Amino acid sequence: RAAGATPGRPVLVVAGRGADLVTAQLAVSRAGGAFVCVPADHPAARLAAIVETAAPGAVVVEAEPPGALADLGVPVVRASPAADPGRACDLPPVDVAPDDLAYVAFTSGSTGRPKGIPHRHRTLAQFVAWQGEAFGIGPGARVAQLAPPGFDVSYCETFGALACGASLHVPPDDVRSDAAEITS
């Protein structure tokens, strides 16, 4: 919250699939903000267009921020708690309503410019509940985090696993695209 994650305000999360991405999503959600995830290897022009459109209040990074984020004028914090061990959160979570903004997913931009699509907590919660029921996700289940950050399916993988008591697994890239390997 001190870095700019406030209710309804987008927070840019620049990270790859994994623990830092999940940590950042949960932290932004706990603060009441709305996450906007982009992979760390995004082209600079696309990243700049997303930043211009989203107008984030803060940026959370997994590693050193890409050059396109250097002059934003907003706080940049590290996703990994190990990067800043004195950053423990003793603030209570912010109450959010079902129609509050949860995240913004950016399309590939058929016009040549990425377009942000806002998603509310209600729609994420409905999809997670459906997913848990339809696929039998619950305690003891394992869910693979396959979709890249920024693709809204990745949020359903993450929150679907965590909200239903399952474990979330992050397969390496070479395994992620091999159906036989994933199911073994």
PDB file of C-alpha atoms in Angstrom:
ATOM      1  CA  ARG A   1       0.000   0.000   0.000  1.00  0.00           C
ATOM      2  CA  ALA A   2       2.827   2.373   0.822  1.00  0.00           C
ATOM      3  CA  ALA A   3       4.212   1.812  -2.695  1.00  0.00           C
ATOM      4  CA  GLY A   4       0.937   2.732  -4.412  1.00  0.00           C
ATOM      5  CA  ALA A   5      -1.228  -0.393  -4.389  1.00  0.00           C
ATOM      6  CA  THR A   6      -4.606   1.064  -3.490  1.00  0.00           C
ATOM      7  CA  PRO A   7      -8.151  -0.107  -4.168  1.00  0.00           C
ATOM      8  CA  GLY A   8      -8.971  -0.014  -7.854  1.00  0.00           C
ATOM      9  CA  ARG A   9      -5.514   1.243  -8.882  1.00  0.00           C
ATOM     10  CA  PRO A  10      -3.577  -0.960 -11.297  1.00  0.00           C
ATOM     11  CA  VAL A  11      -0.198  -2.302 -10.217  1.00  0.00           C
ATOM     12  CA  LEU A  12       2.106  -3.554 -12.943  1.00  0.00           C
ATOM     13  CA  VAL A  13       3.639  -6.963 -12.147  1.00  0.00           C
ATOM     14  CA  VAL A  14       6.680  -7.859 -14.257  1.00  0.00           C
ATOM     15  CA  ALA A  15       7.551 -11.500 -13.588  1.00  0.00           C
ATOM     16  CA  GLY A  16       7.678 -14.932 -15.120  1.00  0.00           C
ATOM     17  CA  ARG A  17       5.614 -17.947 -14.098  1.00  0.00           C
ATOM     18  CA  GLY A  18       6.492 -18.961 -10.536  1.00  0.00           C
ATOM     19  CA  ALA A  19       6.478 -18.052  -6.875  1.00  0.00           C
ATOM     20  CA  ASP A  20       7.333 -14.360  -7.337  1.00  0.00           C
ATOM     21  CA  LEU A  21       4.404 -13.906  -9.717  1.00  0.00           C
ATOM     22  CA  VAL A  22       1.984 -15.551  -7.272  1.00  0.00           C
ATOM     23  CA  THR A  23       3.432 -13.573  -4.342  1.00  0.00           C
ATOM     24  CA  ALA A  24       2.950 -10.315  -6.235  1.00  0.00           C
ATOM     25  CA  GLN A  25      -0.621 -11.166  -7.290  1.00  0.00           C
ATOM     26  CA  LEU A  26      -1.595 -12.029  -3.731  1.00  0.00           C
ATOM     27  CA  ALA A  27       0.101  -8.927  -2.291  1.00  0.00           C
ATOM     28  CA  VAL A  28      -1.587  -6.594  -4.774  1.00  0.00           C
ATOM     29  CA  SER A  29      -4.946  -8.276  -4.124  1.00  0.00           C
ATOM     30  CA  ARG A  30      -4.471  -8.035  -0.352  1.00  0.00           C
ATOM     31  CA  ALA A  31      -3.805  -4.297  -0.744  1.00  0.00           C
ATOM     32  CA  GLY A  32      -7.013  -3.954  -2.777  1.00  0.00           C
ATOM     33  CA  GLY A  33      -5.177  -3.086  -5.993  1.00  0.00           C
ATOM     34  CA  ALA A  34      -5.666  -4.629  -9.418  1.00  0.00           C
ATOM     35  CA  PHE A  35      -2.724  -6.459 -10.950  1.00  0.00           C
ATOM     36  CA  VAL A  36      -1.591  -6.084 -14.550  1.00  0.00           C
ATOM     37  CA  CYS A  37       0.856  -8.899 -15.276  1.00  0.00           C
ATOM     38  CA  VAL A  38       3.364  -8.857 -18.092  1.00  0.00           C
ATOM     39  CA  PRO A  39       6.195 -11.296 -18.776  1.00  0.00           C
ATOM     40  CA  ALA A  40       9.658  -9.943 -18.020  1.00  0.00           C
ATOM     41  CA  ASP A  41      10.729 -10.513 -21.628  1.00  0.00           C
ATOM     42  CA  HIS A  42       7.974  -8.336 -23.148  1.00  0.00           C
ATOM     43  CA  PRO A  43       9.140  -6.112 -26.005  1.00  0.00           C
ATOM     44  CA  ALA A  44       9.891  -2.584 -24.762  1.00  0.00           C
ATOM     45  CA  ALA A  45       7.340  -0.923 -27.081  1.00  0.00           C
ATOM     46  CA  ARG A  46       4.506  -3.191 -25.916  1.00  0.00           C
ATOM     47  CA  LEU A  47       5.488  -2.708 -22.278  1.00  0.00           C
ATOM     48  CA  ALA A  48       5.507   1.075 -22.769  1.00  0.00           C
ATOM     49  CA  ALA A  49       2.026   0.961 -24.364  1.00  0.00           C
ATOM     50  CA  ILE A  50       0.670  -1.115 -21.465  1.00  0.00           C
ATOM     51  CA  VAL A  51       2.201   1.249 -18.921  1.00  0.00           C
ATOM     52  CA  GLU A  52       0.731   4.271 -20.717  1.00  0.00           C
ATOM     53  CA  THR A  53      -2.746   2.701 -20.787  1.00  0.00           C
ATOM     54  CA  ALA A  54      -2.750   1.156 -17.296  1.00  0.00           C
ATOM     55  CA  ALA A  55      -1.185   4.159 -15.499  1.00  0.00           C
ATOM     56  CA  PRO A  56       0.019   1.949 -12.633  1.00  0.00           C
ATOM     57  CA  GLY A  57       0.402   3.290  -9.107  1.00  0.00           C
ATOM     58  CA  ALA A  58       3.360   0.978  -8.549  1.00  0.00           C
ATOM     59  CA  VAL A  59       5.426  -1.669 -10.271  1.00  0.00           C
ATOM     60  CA  VAL A  60       6.358  -5.033  -8.768  1.00  0.00           C
ATOM     61  CA  VAL A  61       9.334  -6.741 -10.391  1.00  0.00           C
ATOM     62  CA  GLU A  62      10.891 -10.170 -10.092  1.00  0.00           C
ATOM     63  CA  ALA A  63      14.356  -8.895 -11.012  1.00  0.00           C
ATOM     64  CA  GLU A  64      15.824  -5.613 -12.176  1.00  0.00           C
ATOM     65  CA  PRO A  65      13.104  -3.599 -13.904  1.00  0.00           C
ATOM     66  CA  PRO A  66      13.286  -3.387 -17.690  1.00  0.00           C
ATOM     67  CA  GLY A  67      14.575  -0.076 -19.055  1.00  0.00           C
ATOM     68  CA  ALA A  68      11.077   0.938 -20.164  1.00  0.00           C
ATOM     69  CA  LEU A  69      10.117   1.204 -16.480  1.00  0.00           C
ATOM     70  CA  ALA A  70      13.022   3.384 -15.401  1.00  0.00           C
ATOM     71  CA  ASP A  71      11.323   6.765 -15.828  1.00  0.00           C
ATOM     72  CA  LEU A  72       7.750   6.041 -14.789  1.00  0.00           C
ATOM     73  CA  GLY A  73       7.866   8.112 -11.644  1.00  0.00           C
ATOM     74  CA  VAL A  74       6.125   5.383  -9.623  1.00  0.00           C
ATOM     75  CA  PRO A  75       7.566   3.162  -6.886  1.00  0.00           C
ATOM     76  CA  VAL A  76       9.223  -0.090  -8.001  1.00  0.00           C
ATOM     77  CA  VAL A  77       9.345  -2.930  -5.458  1.00  0.00           C
ATOM     78  CA  ARG A  78      10.762  -6.452  -5.609  1.00  0.00           C
ATOM     79  CA  ALA A  79       8.324  -9.385  -5.589  1.00  0.00           C
ATOM     80  CA  SER A  80      10.514 -11.729  -3.597  1.00  0.00           C
ATOM     81  CA  PRO A  81      10.182 -11.323   0.168  1.00  0.00           C
ATOM     82  CA  ALA A  82      13.837 -12.410   0.397  1.00  0.00           C
ATOM     83  CA  ALA A  83      14.762  -9.266  -1.551  1.00  0.00           C
ATOM     84  CA  ASP A  84      13.454  -7.088   1.283  1.00  0.00           C
ATOM     85  CA  PRO A  85      13.023  -9.106   4.493  1.00  0.00           C
ATOM     86  CA  GLY A  86      12.038  -6.016   6.516  1.00  0.00           C
ATOM     87  CA  ARG A  87       8.916  -5.568   4.412  1.00  0.00           C
ATOM     88  CA  ALA A  88       6.570  -7.743   6.472  1.00  0.00           C
ATOM     89  CA  CYS A  89       2.953  -6.686   6.163  1.00  0.00           C
ATOM     90  CA  ASP A  90       1.183  -6.026   9.410  1.00  0.00           C
ATOM     91  CA  LEU A  91      -1.674  -4.151   7.786  1.00  0.00           C
ATOM     92  CA  PRO A  92      -5.085  -5.797   7.641  1.00  0.00           C
ATOM     93  CA  PRO A  93      -6.338  -6.723   4.186  1.00  0.00           C
ATOM     94  CA  VAL A  94      -8.516  -4.189   2.426  1.00  0.00           C
ATOM     95  CA  ASP A  95     -12.159  -5.119   1.996  1.00  0.00           C
ATOM     96  CA  VAL A  96     -13.026  -5.506  -1.657  1.00  0.00           C
ATOM     97  CA  ALA A  97     -16.463  -5.818  -3.191  1.00  0.00           C
ATOM     98  CA  PRO A  98     -17.393  -8.296  -5.925  1.00  0.00           C
ATOM     99  CA  ASP A  99     -17.571  -5.528  -8.518  1.00  0.00           C
ATOM    100  CA  ASP A 100     -14.180  -4.024  -7.608  1.00  0.00           C
ATOM    101  CA  LEU A 101     -11.405  -4.338 -10.154  1.00  0.00           C
ATOM    102  CA  ALA A 102      -9.284  -7.488  -9.648  1.00  0.00           C
ATOM    103  CA  TYR A 103      -6.968  -7.372 -12.659  1.00  0.00           C
ATOM    104  CA  VAL A 104      -6.551  -5.997 -16.150  1.00  0.00           C
ATOM    105  CA  ALA A 105      -5.597  -8.351 -18.981  1.00  0.00           C
ATOM    106  CA  PHE A 106      -4.184  -6.876 -22.149  1.00  0.00           C
ATOM    107  CA  THR A 107      -5.157  -8.243 -25.546  1.00  0.00           C
ATOM    108  CA  SER A 108      -2.668  -8.782 -28.321  1.00  0.00           C
ATOM    109  CA  GLY A 109      -3.898  -5.552 -29.829  1.00  0.00           C
ATOM    110  CA  SER A 110      -5.552  -6.167 -33.204  1.00  0.00           C
ATOM    111  CA  THR A 111      -5.234  -2.429 -33.821  1.00  0.00           C
ATOM    112  CA  GLY A 112      -1.509  -2.638 -33.220  1.00  0.00           C
ATOM    113  CA  ARG A 113      -1.941  -1.262 -29.702  1.00  0.00           C
ATOM    114  CA  PRO A 114      -2.622  -3.438 -26.628  1.00  0.00           C
ATOM    115  CA  LYS A 115      -6.109  -2.989 -25.151  1.00  0.00           C
ATOM    116  CA  GLY A 116      -6.739  -3.451 -21.419  1.00  0.00           C
ATOM    117  CA  ILE A 117      -9.763  -5.537 -20.467  1.00  0.00           C
ATOM    118  CA  PRO A 118     -10.826  -4.997 -16.832  1.00  0.00           C
ATOM    119  CA  HIS A 119     -11.927  -8.020 -14.804  1.00  0.00           C
ATOM    120  CA  ARG A 120     -13.850  -7.826 -11.554  1.00  0.00           C
ATOM    121  CA  HIS A 121     -13.507  -9.998  -8.458  1.00  0.00           C
ATOM    122  CA  ARG A 122     -16.984 -11.391  -9.119  1.00  0.00           C
ATOM    123  CA  THR A 123     -16.052 -12.833 -12.515  1.00  0.00           C
ATOM    124  CA  LEU A 124     -12.764 -14.294 -11.254  1.00  0.00           C
ATOM    125  CA  ALA A 125     -14.552 -15.870  -8.277  1.00  0.00           C
ATOM    126  CA  GLN A 126     -17.283 -17.343 -10.510  1.00  0.00           C
ATOM    127  CA  PHE A 127     -14.738 -18.842 -12.877  1.00  0.00           C
ATOM    128  CA  VAL A 128     -12.656 -20.262 -10.032  1.00  0.00           C
ATOM    129  CA  ALA A 129     -15.765 -21.845  -8.449  1.00  0.00           C
ATOM    130  CA  TRP A 130     -16.827 -23.334 -11.788  1.00  0.00           C
ATOM    131  CA  GLN A 131     -13.322 -24.605 -12.475  1.00  0.00           C
ATOM    132  CA  GLY A 132     -13.093 -26.276  -9.061  1.00  0.00           C
ATOM    133  CA  GLU A 133     -16.401 -28.038  -9.571  1.00  0.00           C
ATOM    134  CA  ALA A 134     -15.993 -28.916 -13.261  1.00  0.00           C
ATOM    135  CA  PHE A 135     -12.483 -30.321 -12.893  1.00  0.00           C
ATOM    136  CA  GLY A 136     -12.714 -31.663  -9.341  1.00  0.00           C
ATOM    137  CA  ILE A 137     -10.020 -29.348  -8.032  1.00  0.00           C
ATOM    138  CA  GLY A 138      -9.673 -29.568  -4.285  1.00  0.00           C
ATOM    139  CA  PRO A 139      -7.257 -30.507  -1.526  1.00  0.00           C
ATOM    140  CA  GLY A 140      -4.668 -32.960  -2.827  1.00  0.00           C
ATOM    141  CA  ALA A 141      -5.165 -31.931  -6.468  1.00  0.00           C
ATOM    142  CA  ARG A 142      -2.257 -30.559  -8.484  1.00  0.00           C
ATOM    143  CA  VAL A 143      -2.741 -27.710 -10.933  1.00  0.00           C
ATOM    144  CA  ALA A 144      -0.055 -26.792 -13.455  1.00  0.00           C
ATOM    145  CA  GLN A 145       0.706 -23.142 -14.087  1.00  0.00           C
ATOM    146  CA  LEU A 146       0.992 -23.323 -17.888  1.00  0.00           C
ATOM    147  CA  ALA A 147      -0.272 -20.013 -19.258  1.00  0.00           C
ATOM    148  CA  PRO A 148       2.125 -17.085 -19.522  1.00  0.00           C
ATOM    149  CA  PRO A 149       1.732 -14.084 -17.182  1.00  0.00           C
ATOM    150  CA  GLY A 150      -0.638 -11.544 -18.678  1.00  0.00           C
ATOM    151  CA  PHE A 151      -2.883 -14.180 -20.249  1.00  0.00           C
ATOM    152  CA  ASP A 152      -6.002 -14.266 -18.092  1.00  0.00           C
ATOM    153  CA  VAL A 153      -6.102 -18.077 -18.039  1.00  0.00           C
ATOM    154  CA  SER A 154      -2.985 -17.916 -15.845  1.00  0.00           C
ATOM    155  CA  TYR A 155      -4.995 -16.158 -13.136  1.00  0.00           C
ATOM    156  CA  CYS A 156      -7.578 -18.912 -13.201  1.00  0.00           C
ATOM    157  CA  GLU A 157      -4.817 -21.515 -12.874  1.00  0.00           C
ATOM    158  CA  THR A 158      -3.298 -19.723  -9.898  1.00  0.00           C
ATOM    159  CA  PHE A 159      -6.415 -18.685  -8.025  1.00  0.00           C
ATOM    160  CA  GLY A 160      -8.251 -21.866  -9.014  1.00  0.00           C
ATOM    161  CA  ALA A 161      -5.588 -23.956  -7.313  1.00  0.00           C
ATOM    162  CA  LEU A 162      -5.146 -21.772  -4.248  1.00  0.00           C
ATOM    163  CA  ALA A 163      -8.838 -21.054  -3.620  1.00  0.00           C
ATOM    164  CA  CYS A 164      -9.734 -24.740  -3.901  1.00  0.00           C
ATOM    165  CA  GLY A 165      -6.939 -25.999  -1.631  1.00  0.00           C
ATOM    166  CA  ALA A 166      -4.898 -27.597  -4.420  1.00  0.00           C
ATOM    167  CA  SER A 167      -1.183 -27.192  -5.005  1.00  0.00           C
ATOM    168  CA  LEU A 168       0.138 -25.101  -7.862  1.00  0.00           C
ATOM    169  CA  HIS A 169       3.039 -26.516  -9.871  1.00  0.00           C
ATOM    170  CA  VAL A 170       5.262 -24.589 -12.270  1.00  0.00           C
ATOM    171  CA  PRO A 171       6.690 -26.948 -14.889  1.00  0.00           C
ATOM    172  CA  PRO A 172       9.802 -25.856 -16.797  1.00  0.00           C
ATOM    173  CA  ASP A 173       9.199 -24.403 -20.263  1.00  0.00           C
ATOM    174  CA  ASP A 174      10.414 -27.549 -22.051  1.00  0.00           C
ATOM    175  CA  VAL A 175       7.901 -29.669 -20.119  1.00  0.00           C
ATOM    176  CA  ARG A 176       5.061 -27.152 -20.317  1.00  0.00           C
ATOM    177  CA  SER A 177       4.523 -27.711 -24.032  1.00  0.00           C
ATOM    178  CA  ASP A 178       4.714 -31.518 -23.840  1.00  0.00           C
ATOM    179  CA  ALA A 179       1.261 -32.979 -23.073  1.00  0.00           C
ATOM    180  CA  ALA A 180       2.629 -36.457 -22.367  1.00  0.00           C
ATOM    181  CA  GLU A 181       5.155 -35.084 -19.913  1.00  0.00           C
ATOM    182  CA  ILE A 182       2.590 -32.888 -18.161  1.00  0.00           C
ATOM    183  CA  THR A 183       0.182 -35.765 -17.566  1.00  0.00           C
ATOM    184  CA  SER A 184       2.795 -38.239 -16.329  1.00  0.00           C
TER     185      SER A 184
END
